[in-house]
CSV table of C-alpha atoms in Angstrom, one decimal:
chain,number,residue,atom,x,y,z
A,1,UNK,CA,-4.4,-30.7,38.5
A,2,UNK,CA,-1.8,-29.8,36.0
A,3,UNK,CA,-1.0,-26.1,35.7
A,4,UNK,CA,-1.4,-24.9,31.9
A,5,UNK,CA,-0.8,-21.0,32.2
A,6,UNK,CA,1.6,-21.0,30.1
A,7,UNK,CA,-0.2,-22.7,27.2
A,8,UNK,CA,-2.9,-19.9,27.7
A,9,UNK,CA,0.0,-17.3,27.3
A,10,UNK,CA,1.3,-19.0,24.5
A,11,UNK,CA,-2.3,-18.8,22.6
A,12,UNK,CA,-3.0,-15.5,23.4
A,13,UNK,CA,0.4,-14.5,22.0
A,14,UNK,CA,-0.4,-16.3,18.8
A,15,UNK,CA,-3.9,-14.9,18.2
A,16,UNK,CA,-2.3,-11.3,18.8
A,17,UNK,CA,0.6,-12.1,16.1
A,18,UNK,CA,-2.0,-13.5,13.8
A,19,UNK,CA,-4.0,-10.3,14.3
A,20,UNK,CA,-0.7,-8.0,13.7
A,21,UNK,CA,0.0,-9.8,10.9
A,22,UNK,CA,-3.4,-9.4,9.2
A,23,UNK,CA,-2.7,-5.7,9.0
A,24,UNK,CA,-0.5,-6.3,6.3
A,25,UNK,CA,-2.9,-8.9,4.2
A,26,UNK,CA,-3.9,-7.1,1.2
A,27,UNK,CA,-7.9,-6.3,1.2
A,28,UNK,CA,-9.7,-8.7,-1.2
A,29,UNK,CA,-13.2,-9.0,-2.8
A,30,UNK,CA,-15.6,-11.5,-1.6
A,31,UNK,CA,-19.1,-11.8,-3.5
A,32,UNK,CA,-18.9,-8.1,-4.4
A,33,UNK,CA,-17.6,-6.5,-1.4
A,34,UNK,CA,-14.0,-5.3,-0.5
A,35,UNK,CA,-13.0,-6.6,2.9
A,36,UNK,CA,-11.5,-4.0,5.3
A,37,UNK,CA,-8.4,-3.9,6.8
A,38,UNK,CA,-7.6,-5.4,10.1
A,39,UNK,CA,-5.9,-2.8,12.4
A,40,UNK,CA,-6.1,-3.5,16.4
A,41,UNK,CA,-4.1,-0.7,17.3
A,42,UNK,CA,-6.7,1.9,15.3
A,43,UNK,CA,-7.7,2.8,19.0
A,44,UNK,CA,-4.2,3.8,20.4
A,45,UNK,CA,-3.0,5.6,17.4
A,46,UNK,CA,-2.7,9.3,18.6
A,47,UNK,CA,-1.2,12.5,17.1
A,48,UNK,CA,1.5,14.2,19.2
A,49,UNK,CA,1.7,17.9,19.9
A,50,UNK,CA,2.7,19.0,16.3
A,51,UNK,CA,-0.2,17.2,15.0
A,52,UNK,CA,1.9,13.9,13.8
A,53,UNK,CA,0.2,10.4,13.7
A,54,UNK,CA,2.4,8.2,15.9
A,55,UNK,CA,1.5,5.0,14.2
A,56,UNK,CA,0.4,4.2,10.5
A,57,UNK,CA,-3.2,5.0,9.9
A,58,UNK,CA,-4.8,3.1,7.2
A,59,UNK,CA,-8.0,5.4,6.3
A,60,UNK,CA,-11.0,3.0,6.0
A,61,UNK,CA,-14.0,4.8,6.0
A,62,UNK,CA,-16.2,4.4,9.1
A,63,UNK,CA,-19.4,4.5,6.8
A,64,UNK,CA,-18.6,1.2,5.2
A,65,UNK,CA,-18.5,2.6,1.6
A,66,UNK,CA,-17.0,0.1,-0.7
A,67,UNK,CA,-17.3,-0.1,-4.5
A,68,UNK,CA,-15.4,-0.9,-7.5
A,69,UNK,CA,-16.1,0.2,-11.0
A,70,UNK,CA,-14.6,1.0,-14.6
A,71,UNK,CA,-12.1,3.6,-15.0
A,72,UNK,CA,-13.8,6.8,-15.2
A,73,UNK,CA,-10.9,9.6,-14.9
A,74,UNK,CA,-12.7,12.3,-17.1
A,75,UNK,CA,-16.1,13.5,-15.4
A,76,UNK,CA,-18.0,15.7,-17.4
A,77,UNK,CA,-19.3,19.0,-16.1
A,78,UNK,CA,-21.9,20.8,-17.9
A,79,UNK,CA,-23.5,23.5,-15.4
A,80,UNK,CA,-22.7,26.7,-16.0
A,81,UNK,CA,-19.7,27.7,-14.1
A,82,UNK,CA,-18.3,31.2,-12.8
A,83,UNK,CA,-14.2,31.3,-12.1
A,84,UNK,CA,-12.9,34.3,-10.8
A,85,UNK,CA,-9.7,35.9,-12.3
A,86,UNK,CA,-6.9,34.8,-10.3
A,87,UNK,CA,-3.2,35.8,-9.7
A,88,UNK,CA,-0.9,33.2,-11.8
A,89,UNK,CA,-0.3,30.0,-9.8
A,90,UNK,CA,-3.5,30.3,-7.9
A,91,UNK,CA,-6.1,27.9,-8.0
A,92,UNK,CA,-9.5,29.4,-8.1
A,93,UNK,CA,-12.8,28.6,-6.6
A,94,UNK,CA,-15.3,27.3,-9.3
A,95,UNK,CA,-18.7,28.5,-8.7
A,96,UNK,CA,-21.6,26.6,-9.8
A,97,UNK,CA,-24.4,28.6,-11.0
A,98,UNK,CA,-28.1,28.1,-11.2
A,99,UNK,CA,-29.9,27.5,-14.5
A,100,UNK,CA,-30.3,31.4,-15.2
A,101,UNK,CA,-26.8,32.1,-14.3
A,102,UNK,CA,-28.0,34.8,-11.8
A,103,UNK,CA,-27.0,33.2,-8.5
A,104,UNK,CA,-23.3,32.5,-7.5
A,105,UNK,CA,-23.0,30.2,-4.3
A,106,UNK,CA,-20.0,32.1,-2.6
A,107,UNK,CA,-21.6,35.6,-2.9
A,108,UNK,CA,-23.8,35.2,0.5
A,109,UNK,CA,-20.4,34.6,2.3
A,110,UNK,CA,-18.3,37.4,0.6
A,111,UNK,CA,-21.5,39.9,1.2
A,112,UNK,CA,-21.6,38.5,5.0
A,113,UNK,CA,-17.8,39.6,5.3
A,114,UNK,CA,-18.4,43.0,4.7
A,115,UNK,CA,-20.9,43.0,7.5
A,116,UNK,CA,-18.2,41.6,10.1
A,117,UNK,CA,-17.6,44.5,11.6
A,118,UNK,CA,-21.4,44.8,12.6
A,119,UNK,CA,-22.3,40.9,13.4
A,120,UNK,CA,-20.8,37.7,13.7
A,121,UNK,CA,-20.0,35.8,10.4
A,122,UNK,CA,-19.7,32.0,11.0
A,123,UNK,CA,-18.2,29.5,9.1
A,124,UNK,CA,-18.6,25.7,9.7
A,125,UNK,CA,-16.0,23.3,8.6
A,126,UNK,CA,-16.7,19.8,8.2
A,127,UNK,CA,-14.1,17.3,7.4
A,128,UNK,CA,-12.3,14.0,8.8
A,129,UNK,CA,-9.1,13.4,10.6
A,130,UNK,CA,-7.5,15.7,7.8
A,131,UNK,CA,-8.3,18.5,10.0
A,132,UNK,CA,-8.8,16.8,13.4
A,133,UNK,CA,-7.3,19.1,16.6
A,134,UNK,CA,-8.2,22.2,14.8
A,135,UNK,CA,-5.4,21.5,11.9
A,136,UNK,CA,-5.9,23.8,8.9
A,137,UNK,CA,-8.9,25.4,10.6
A,138,UNK,CA,-6.9,26.9,13.2
A,139,UNK,CA,-5.0,29.0,11.0
A,140,UNK,CA,-8.0,29.8,8.6
A,141,UNK,CA,-9.6,30.9,11.8
A,142,UNK,CA,-6.7,33.3,12.7
A,143,UNK,CA,-6.3,34.9,9.4
A,144,UNK,CA,-9.9,35.5,9.1
A,145,UNK,CA,-10.2,37.2,12.7
A,146,UNK,CA,-7.2,39.2,12.1
A,147,UNK,CA,-8.3,40.9,8.9
A,148,UNK,CA,-12.2,41.0,9.6
A,149,UNK,CA,-12.3,41.0,13.5
A,150,UNK,CA,-13.6,37.9,16.1
A,151,UNK,CA,-12.4,36.2,18.8
A,152,UNK,CA,-12.5,32.8,20.2
A,153,UNK,CA,-12.1,29.1,18.9
A,154,UNK,CA,-15.8,28.8,17.8
A,155,UNK,CA,-17.7,25.6,18.9
A,156,UNK,CA,-15.6,22.9,20.8
A,157,UNK,CA,-17.0,19.2,21.7
A,158,UNK,CA,-17.0,18.3,25.3
A,159,UNK,CA,-14.7,15.6,24.3
A,160,UNK,CA,-13.2,14.2,21.2
A,161,UNK,CA,-10.3,12.0,19.9
A,162,UNK,CA,-8.2,15.2,19.5
A,163,UNK,CA,-9.0,17.2,22.9
A,164,UNK,CA,-5.6,16.3,24.3
A,165,UNK,CA,-3.6,17.8,21.2
A,166,UNK,CA,-5.8,20.5,20.1
A,167,UNK,CA,-3.7,23.7,20.1
A,168,UNK,CA,-6.4,26.5,20.0
A,169,UNK,CA,-8.1,25.6,23.3
A,170,UNK,CA,-7.5,23.5,26.6
A,171,UNK,CA,-10.5,21.9,28.1
A,172,UNK,CA,-10.9,19.5,31.1
A,173,UNK,CA,-14.0,17.5,31.7
A,174,UNK,CA,-15.2,15.1,34.5
A,175,UNK,CA,-18.4,13.1,35.0
A,176,UNK,CA,-19.5,12.8,31.0
A,177,UNK,CA,-20.6,9.6,28.9
A,178,UNK,CA,-19.2,10.4,25.5
A,179,UNK,CA,-21.2,9.3,22.2
A,180,UNK,CA,-19.6,10.1,18.8
A,181,UNK,CA,-20.8,8.9,15.4
A,182,UNK,CA,-17.5,6.7,14.7
A,183,UNK,CA,-18.1,4.6,17.6
A,184,UNK,CA,-21.4,3.1,16.7
A,185,UNK,CA,-20.7,0.2,18.9
A,186,UNK,CA,-20.7,2.0,22.1
A,187,UNK,CA,-24.3,2.8,22.4
A,188,UNK,CA,-24.2,5.6,19.9
A,189,UNK,CA,-28.0,6.6,18.8
A,190,UNK,CA,-27.7,8.5,15.6
A,191,UNK,CA,-31.0,10.8,16.1
A,192,UNK,CA,-29.5,12.1,19.1
A,193,UNK,CA,-26.3,13.7,17.5
A,194,UNK,CA,-25.5,17.3,16.9
A,195,UNK,CA,-23.6,18.8,14.1
A,196,UNK,CA,-20.4,17.6,15.4
A,197,UNK,CA,-21.5,13.9,15.0
A,198,UNK,CA,-21.6,13.8,18.8
A,199,UNK,CA,-23.8,14.2,22.1
A,200,UNK,CA,-22.8,13.8,25.8
A,201,UNK,CA,-24.7,12.7,28.8
A,202,UNK,CA,-23.8,14.1,32.3
A,203,UNK,CA,-23.3,10.9,35.1
A,204,UNK,CA,-24.4,12.4,38.6
A,205,UNK,CA,-22.3,15.9,38.6
A,206,UNK,CA,-20.2,16.6,35.7
A,207,UNK,CA,-17.8,19.6,35.1
A,208,UNK,CA,-16.4,21.2,32.2
A,209,UNK,CA,-13.6,23.9,31.4
A,210,UNK,CA,-12.4,25.5,28.6
A,211,UNK,CA,-9.9,28.4,28.0
A,212,UNK,CA,-8.3,29.7,24.6
A,213,UNK,CA,-4.6,29.0,24.7
A,214,UNK,CA,-2.4,32.1,24.9
A,215,UNK,CA,0.3,30.8,23.2
A,216,UNK,CA,-1.6,30.4,20.0
A,217,UNK,CA,-2.4,33.7,18.2
A,218,UNK,CA,-2.6,35.4,21.7
A,219,UNK,CA,-5.9,37.6,22.7
A,220,UNK,CA,-8.2,36.3,20.0
A,221,UNK,CA,-8.2,33.1,21.3
A,222,UNK,CA,-7.3,33.7,25.0
A,223,UNK,CA,-9.8,36.3,25.4
A,224,UNK,CA,-13.6,35.4,24.0
A,225,UNK,CA,-16.5,37.8,24.5
A,226,UNK,CA,-19.3,35.4,24.2
A,227,UNK,CA,-19.5,31.7,25.5
A,228,UNK,CA,-22.6,29.8,24.6
A,229,UNK,CA,-23.5,26.4,25.6
A,230,UNK,CA,-25.5,24.0,23.6
A,231,UNK,CA,-27.9,21.5,25.0
A,232,UNK,CA,-31.2,19.3,25.3
A,233,UNK,CA,-32.4,19.9,29.0
A,234,UNK,CA,-34.0,16.9,31.1
A,235,UNK,CA,-36.3,17.2,34.2
A,236,UNK,CA,-34.4,18.7,37.4
A,237,UNK,CA,-31.3,19.6,35.1
A,238,UNK,CA,-29.2,22.6,36.7
A,239,UNK,CA,-26.1,24.4,35.1
A,240,UNK,CA,-23.9,26.6,37.2
A,241,UNK,CA,-21.0,28.5,35.3
A,242,UNK,CA,-18.0,30.7,36.6
A,243,UNK,CA,-15.9,33.1,34.5
A,244,UNK,CA,-12.4,33.1,34.9
A,245,UNK,CA,-12.4,31.4,38.0
A,246,UNK,CA,-14.6,34.0,39.9
A,247,UNK,CA,-17.9,32.9,41.7
A,248,UNK,CA,-20.6,30.4,40.4
A,249,UNK,CA,-23.8,31.6,39.0
A,250,UNK,CA,-26.8,29.8,37.7
A,251,UNK,CA,-27.0,29.5,34.2
A,252,UNK,CA,-30.2,27.3,33.7
A,253,UNK,CA,-32.7,25.5,36.1
A,254,UNK,CA,-35.2,23.1,35.2
A,255,UNK,CA,-36.2,22.5,38.6
A,256,UNK,CA,-36.1,24.8,41.4
A,257,UNK,CA,-37.0,28.4,40.8
A,258,UNK,CA,-33.5,30.2,40.4
A,259,UNK,CA,-32.4,33.4,41.6
A,260,UNK,CA,-31.6,36.2,38.7
A,261,UNK,CA,-28.0,36.2,38.1
A,262,UNK,CA,-25.6,38.9,36.5
A,263,UNK,CA,-23.2,39.0,33.6
A,264,UNK,CA,-20.8,42.2,32.3
A,265,UNK,CA,-21.0,43.2,29.1
A,266,UNK,CA,-18.7,46.0,27.0
A,267,UNK,CA,-20.9,48.4,25.1
A,268,UNK,CA,-20.1,51.4,23.0
A,269,UNK,CA,-22.0,54.6,23.9
A,270,UNK,CA,-21.6,58.2,22.1
A,271,UNK,CA,-21.2,61.4,24.4
A,272,UNK,CA,-22.7,64.9,23.7
A,273,UNK,CA,-19.7,65.5,20.9
A,274,UNK,CA,-20.6,62.3,19.3
A,275,UNK,CA,-17.3,60.6,20.3
A,276,UNK,CA,-17.5,57.0,20.8
A,277,UNK,CA,-16.6,55.5,24.5
A,278,UNK,CA,-16.8,52.0,25.7
A,279,UNK,CA,-17.9,51.0,29.2
A,280,UNK,CA,-18.9,48.1,31.2
A,281,UNK,CA,-22.6,47.6,32.3
A,282,UNK,CA,-24.1,44.9,34.3
A,283,UNK,CA,-27.2,43.2,33.3
A,284,UNK,CA,-29.7,40.8,35.1
A,285,UNK,CA,-30.8,37.6,33.2
A,286,UNK,CA,-33.3,35.1,34.6
A,287,UNK,CA,-32.6,31.2,33.7
A,288,UNK,CA,-35.8,30.2,32.1
A,289,UNK,CA,-37.9,27.2,33.1
A,290,UNK,CA,-38.1,24.6,30.1
A,291,UNK,CA,-39.5,21.4,29.1
A,292,UNK,CA,-37.2,18.8,27.8
A,293,UNK,CA,-36.7,17.7,24.3
A,294,UNK,CA,-35.8,21.1,22.5
A,295,UNK,CA,-32.0,22.0,21.7
A,296,UNK,CA,-31.2,25.0,23.6
A,297,UNK,CA,-28.4,27.6,23.7
A,298,UNK,CA,-27.4,29.7,26.7
A,299,UNK,CA,-25.1,32.5,26.3
A,300,UNK,CA,-22.7,34.1,28.7
A,301,UNK,CA,-21.0,37.6,27.7
A,302,UNK,CA,-18.1,39.2,29.2
A,303,UNK,CA,-14.5,39.2,29.0
A,304,UNK,CA,-13.8,35.3,29.0
A,305,UNK,CA,-10.5,33.9,29.2
A,306,UNK,CA,-11.7,30.7,31.3
A,307,UNK,CA,-15.2,29.3,31.4
A,308,UNK,CA,-16.2,26.6,33.6
A,309,UNK,CA,-19.5,24.7,33.9
A,310,UNK,CA,-21.1,22.4,36.6
A,311,UNK,CA,-24.1,20.2,35.9
A,312,UNK,CA,-26.2,18.4,38.1
A,313,UNK,CA,-29.4,16.5,37.8
A,314,UNK,CA,-31.4,16.6,34.6
A,315,UNK,CA,-32.2,13.0,33.6
A,316,UNK,CA,-32.7,12.6,30.0
A,317,UNK,CA,-30.4,15.7,29.3
A,318,UNK,CA,-27.7,15.7,26.6
A,319,UNK,CA,-24.9,18.3,26.0
A,320,UNK,CA,-23.4,19.0,22.3
A,321,UNK,CA,-20.6,21.6,23.3
A,322,UNK,CA,-19.4,25.1,24.3
A,323,UNK,CA,-18.9,27.8,21.7
A,324,UNK,CA,-16.4,30.8,22.6
A,325,UNK,CA,-16.9,33.9,20.1
A,326,UNK,CA,-16.4,37.6,19.8
A,327,UNK,CA,-19.5,39.9,20.0
A,328,UNK,CA,-18.6,40.4,16.1
A,329,UNK,CA,-16.3,39.2,13.3
A,330,UNK,CA,-15.5,35.8,12.1
A,331,UNK,CA,-15.9,32.4,13.8
A,332,UNK,CA,-15.0,29.0,12.3
A,333,UNK,CA,-16.4,25.9,13.8
A,334,UNK,CA,-14.1,22.8,13.4
A,335,UNK,CA,-16.2,19.7,12.9
A,336,UNK,CA,-14.2,16.8,12.3
A,337,UNK,CA,-14.9,13.1,12.2
A,338,UNK,CA,-12.0,10.5,12.3
A,339,UNK,CA,-12.6,7.8,9.5
A,340,UNK,CA,-15.9,9.4,7.9
A,341,UNK,CA,-16.5,10.0,4.5
A,342,UNK,CA,-19.2,12.6,5.4
A,343,UNK,CA,-22.1,10.3,5.2
A,344,UNK,CA,-22.7,10.4,8.9
A,345,UNK,CA,-24.1,14.2,8.6
A,346,UNK,CA,-27.2,12.5,6.7
A,347,UNK,CA,-28.2,11.0,10.1
A,348,UNK,CA,-28.5,14.1,11.8
A,349,UNK,CA,-32.4,14.7,12.4
A,350,UNK,CA,-33.5,17.6,10.1
A,351,UNK,CA,-35.4,18.7,13.1
A,352,UNK,CA,-31.7,18.9,15.0
A,353,UNK,CA,-30.3,20.6,12.2
A,354,UNK,CA,-33.0,23.3,12.0
A,355,UNK,CA,-32.8,24.1,15.6
A,356,UNK,CA,-29.0,24.5,15.6
A,357,UNK,CA,-29.5,26.6,12.5
A,358,UNK,CA,-31.7,29.0,14.6
A,359,UNK,CA,-29.6,29.1,17.2
A,360,UNK,CA,-26.0,29.3,15.4
A,361,UNK,CA,-26.7,30.2,11.7
A,362,UNK,CA,-23.6,29.9,9.1
A,363,UNK,CA,-22.7,32.1,6.3
A,364,UNK,CA,-20.4,29.5,4.9
A,365,UNK,CA,-20.3,25.7,5.2
A,366,UNK,CA,-17.3,23.9,4.0
A,367,UNK,CA,-17.3,20.0,3.3
A,368,UNK,CA,-13.8,18.4,3.1
A,369,UNK,CA,-13.9,14.7,2.7
A,370,UNK,CA,-12.8,11.8,0.3
A,371,UNK,CA,-9.8,10.9,2.1
A,372,UNK,CA,-11.1,7.9,3.7
A,373,UNK,CA,-12.6,6.6,0.5
A,374,UNK,CA,-10.1,6.7,-2.4
A,375,UNK,CA,-8.1,3.8,-2.7
A,376,UNK,CA,-5.3,2.7,-5.1
A,377,UNK,CA,-7.4,0.6,-7.3
A,378,UNK,CA,-11.0,2.2,-7.2
A,379,UNK,CA,-11.8,4.6,-10.2
A,380,UNK,CA,-15.6,5.0,-9.9
A,381,UNK,CA,-16.8,6.7,-6.9
A,382,UNK,CA,-20.5,7.6,-8.3
A,383,UNK,CA,-22.1,5.9,-5.8
A,384,UNK,CA,-20.3,7.7,-3.0
A,385,UNK,CA,-20.5,11.5,-4.2
A,386,UNK,CA,-24.3,10.4,-4.8
A,387,UNK,CA,-24.6,10.0,-0.9
A,388,UNK,CA,-22.4,13.2,-0.5
A,389,UNK,CA,-24.7,15.1,-2.9
A,390,UNK,CA,-27.6,14.0,-0.2
A,391,UNK,CA,-25.6,15.6,2.7
A,392,UNK,CA,-25.4,18.9,0.5
A,393,UNK,CA,-29.1,19.1,0.0
A,394,UNK,CA,-29.7,17.8,3.9
A,395,UNK,CA,-27.5,21.0,4.7
A,396,UNK,CA,-29.0,23.4,2.1
A,397,UNK,CA,-32.7,22.4,4.1
A,398,UNK,CA,-31.3,23.6,7.2
A,399,UNK,CA,-29.0,26.5,6.1
A,400,UNK,CA,-30.8,28.0,2.4
A,401,UNK,CA,-28.9,31.2,2.8
A,402,UNK,CA,-25.3,29.6,3.6
A,403,UNK,CA,-22.9,29.6,0.7
A,404,UNK,CA,-21.7,25.7,0.5
A,405,UNK,CA,-18.0,25.5,-0.4
A,406,UNK,CA,-16.8,21.9,-1.4
A,407,UNK,CA,-12.8,21.5,-0.8
A,408,UNK,CA,-11.8,18.3,-2.5
A,409,UNK,CA,-9.5,15.8,-1.1
A,410,UNK,CA,-5.8,16.8,-1.0
A,411,UNK,CA,-2.9,14.5,-2.4
A,412,UNK,CA,-2.5,11.4,-1.0
A,413,UNK,CA,0.8,9.6,-2.1
A,414,UNK,CA,2.0,5.9,-2.5
A,415,UNK,CA,5.4,4.4,-3.3
A,416,UNK,CA,5.6,3.4,-6.9
A,417,UNK,CA,7.6,0.6,-8.9
A,418,UNK,CA,10.1,3.0,-9.3
A,419,UNK,CA,10.8,3.4,-5.4
A,420,UNK,CA,9.5,7.0,-5.5
A,421,UNK,CA,6.2,8.5,-3.9
A,422,UNK,CA,3.6,9.3,-6.5
A,423,UNK,CA,0.0,10.2,-6.0
A,424,UNK,CA,-2.2,7.3,-4.9
A,425,UNK,CA,-4.1,5.7,-7.7
A,426,UNK,CA,-7.9,6.9,-7.5
A,427,UNK,CA,-7.2,10.3,-6.0
A,428,UNK,CA,-7.5,12.1,-9.3
A,429,UNK,CA,-10.7,10.3,-9.9
A,430,UNK,CA,-12.0,11.2,-6.4
A,431,UNK,CA,-11.5,14.8,-7.0
A,432,UNK,CA,-13.2,14.5,-10.6
A,433,UNK,CA,-16.1,13.0,-9.1
A,434,UNK,CA,-16.4,15.7,-6.1
A,435,UNK,CA,-16.2,18.3,-8.7
A,436,UNK,CA,-19.0,16.9,-10.7
A,437,UNK,CA,-21.1,16.4,-7.5
A,438,UNK,CA,-20.4,20.2,-6.7
A,439,UNK,CA,-21.7,20.7,-10.5
A,440,UNK,CA,-24.5,18.6,-9.9
A,441,UNK,CA,-25.8,20.4,-7.0
A,442,UNK,CA,-24.9,24.2,-7.9
A,443,UNK,CA,-22.6,25.0,-5.1
A,444,UNK,CA,-18.8,26.0,-5.1
A,445,UNK,CA,-15.6,23.8,-5.9
A,446,UNK,CA,-12.3,24.4,-4.8
A,447,UNK,CA,-9.5,21.9,-5.9
A,448,UNK,CA,-7.1,21.4,-3.2
A,449,UNK,CA,-5.2,18.5,-4.8
A,450,UNK,CA,-4.5,21.1,-7.6
A,451,UNK,CA,-3.8,24.0,-5.3
A,452,UNK,CA,-1.2,22.0,-2.9
A,453,UNK,CA,0.7,21.1,-6.2
A,454,UNK,CA,-0.8,17.9,-7.8
A,455,UNK,CA,1.1,15.0,-8.3
A,456,UNK,CA,3.8,14.0,-5.4
A,457,UNK,CA,2.6,17.3,-3.7
A,458,UNK,CA,2.3,15.6,-0.2
A,459,UNK,CA,5.8,13.7,-0.5
A,460,UNK,CA,7.0,17.2,-0.9
A,461,UNK,CA,5.3,18.6,2.0
A,462,UNK,CA,6.3,15.4,4.2
A,463,UNK,CA,10.0,16.5,3.2
A,464,UNK,CA,9.3,20.0,4.4
A,465,UNK,CA,7.7,18.3,7.5
A,466,UNK,CA,4.6,19.5,6.9
A,467,UNK,CA,2.9,16.0,6.7
A,468,UNK,CA,3.0,12.7,8.3
A,469,UNK,CA,5.2,9.7,7.4
A,470,UNK,CA,1.9,8.0,6.3
A,471,UNK,CA,1.8,10.2,2.9
A,472,UNK,CA,-1.8,10.9,4.0
A,473,UNK,CA,-2.2,13.2,6.7
A,474,UNK,CA,-1.0,16.7,7.0
A,475,UNK,CA,0.3,18.2,10.6
A,476,UNK,CA,-0.1,21.6,12.2
A,477,UNK,CA,2.6,23.0,10.2
A,478,UNK,CA,1.1,21.6,7.0
A,479,UNK,CA,-2.5,23.0,8.0
A,480,UNK,CA,-1.0,26.5,8.3
A,481,UNK,CA,0.5,26.3,4.7
A,482,UNK,CA,-2.8,25.0,3.1
A,483,UNK,CA,-5.1,27.6,5.2
A,484,UNK,CA,-2.7,30.2,3.4
A,485,UNK,CA,-3.9,28.8,0.2
A,486,UNK,CA,-7.7,28.6,1.0
A,487,UNK,CA,-7.6,32.3,2.9
A,488,UNK,CA,-5.8,33.5,-0.2
A,489,UNK,CA,-8.3,32.4,-2.9
A,490,UNK,CA,-11.4,33.4,-0.2
A,491,UNK,CA,-9.9,36.8,-0.4
A,492,UNK,CA,-9.4,37.0,-4.1
A,493,UNK,CA,-12.9,35.9,-4.7
A,494,UNK,CA,-14.2,38.8,-2.2
A,495,UNK,CA,-12.1,41.0,-4.1
A,496,UNK,CA,-13.6,40.0,-7.4
A,497,UNK,CA,-17.2,40.0,-5.6
A,498,UNK,CA,-16.7,43.6,-4.5
A,499,UNK,CA,-15.6,44.6,-7.9
A,500,UNK,CA,-18.7,43.1,-9.4
A,501,UNK,CA,-20.9,45.0,-7.0
A,502,UNK,CA,-19.4,48.0,-6.6
């Protein structure tokens, strides 16, 4: 029989070439729906250590949102809004009030910052690939912790697309099956996800190790004081942990009766002259028996440079992540989901959100989306922000006391007919619709597009090596710059709050 291997090779080569060529095919409309761009390299596009994307990324939403409509650049906002006085050149936070004009959305967070010396103040920052790898949130966390106290990198998933280039922590893992909302074709079940849009199932014996990076903001990240594991236990689940490479102890056992374990805790005491001193005490804890189905959090306290887990048994168990924090001060959790417009958050069960809210309550929730929805030709984003508004109400139901801040999408540039880089058509409209949505749901809004410089600002950041050559994403240097802008406007808001309530 004649050997036709070369013909098979040639056919494969032609198919691959055709798929690569389809990447450059303009998207078109079929029976009212836009086609999505073909990109067979999407699964191998990664960022380097600077947060730069190594290959061009076309930001198509994983949520499948597609809409075209009439031009609508001027979106009217009628609700009452408070705008704090700001220094010249600063873009203020707009705080949309209730009907009576009494409640200001950001006041809870500003008040909480005043209590940071006595308790944890937690921030949840939800976004897309713009913040993956802890870009922007790393520097926002550092600025807040340096001013108000706090340690650790906050909540970290067991595994995600940015695990290998995240600068704030180093992680190692083995024996886990990972499920993410942007990988729906790989067995992901929306009703099993946590707030990060993911969950992890141990396979046999699973191990996990996390530690803060010493090279980034020193002791604030490298030495945490509290490690918390979030999981839903199955029958026979056993979790052992070790601090800083020391002896393993039992954290949780849902099978055999475990022995009590101990942990060290630094406490402040007063002597007879009312002088405060710190001393280390050893406390015992008995891991509890727990029926499966409930989200749990198990906490270890001490001087934590490295935290390790060994997980065995527990059929039906799933894990969500580990948080590294301080006893008090600010914690900032990065919840990034590549390719999302934020709608995946709607599919987190309300009962799951409620459980997490009781275990890890937030004082500020930031929603930063739009990058994967805005497009050159589209002007009407009313259907998209309607869905994003539902996300706001979904989060409000679980975190009724948290301040909610909508951060608009930033600048995204495209090359114009003159050969120069300009803001992509659709960006300004998206920002206007996001502002209108914040107004409709009476939460706070910050115009990142305006704050970073408006038209062509991303091109200017790219020239300064603060953004990628895709003219869409920032890198770590750009994240540091934008985090500084957000920190300054938050501190200005707190100053205004202090003056109003003094």
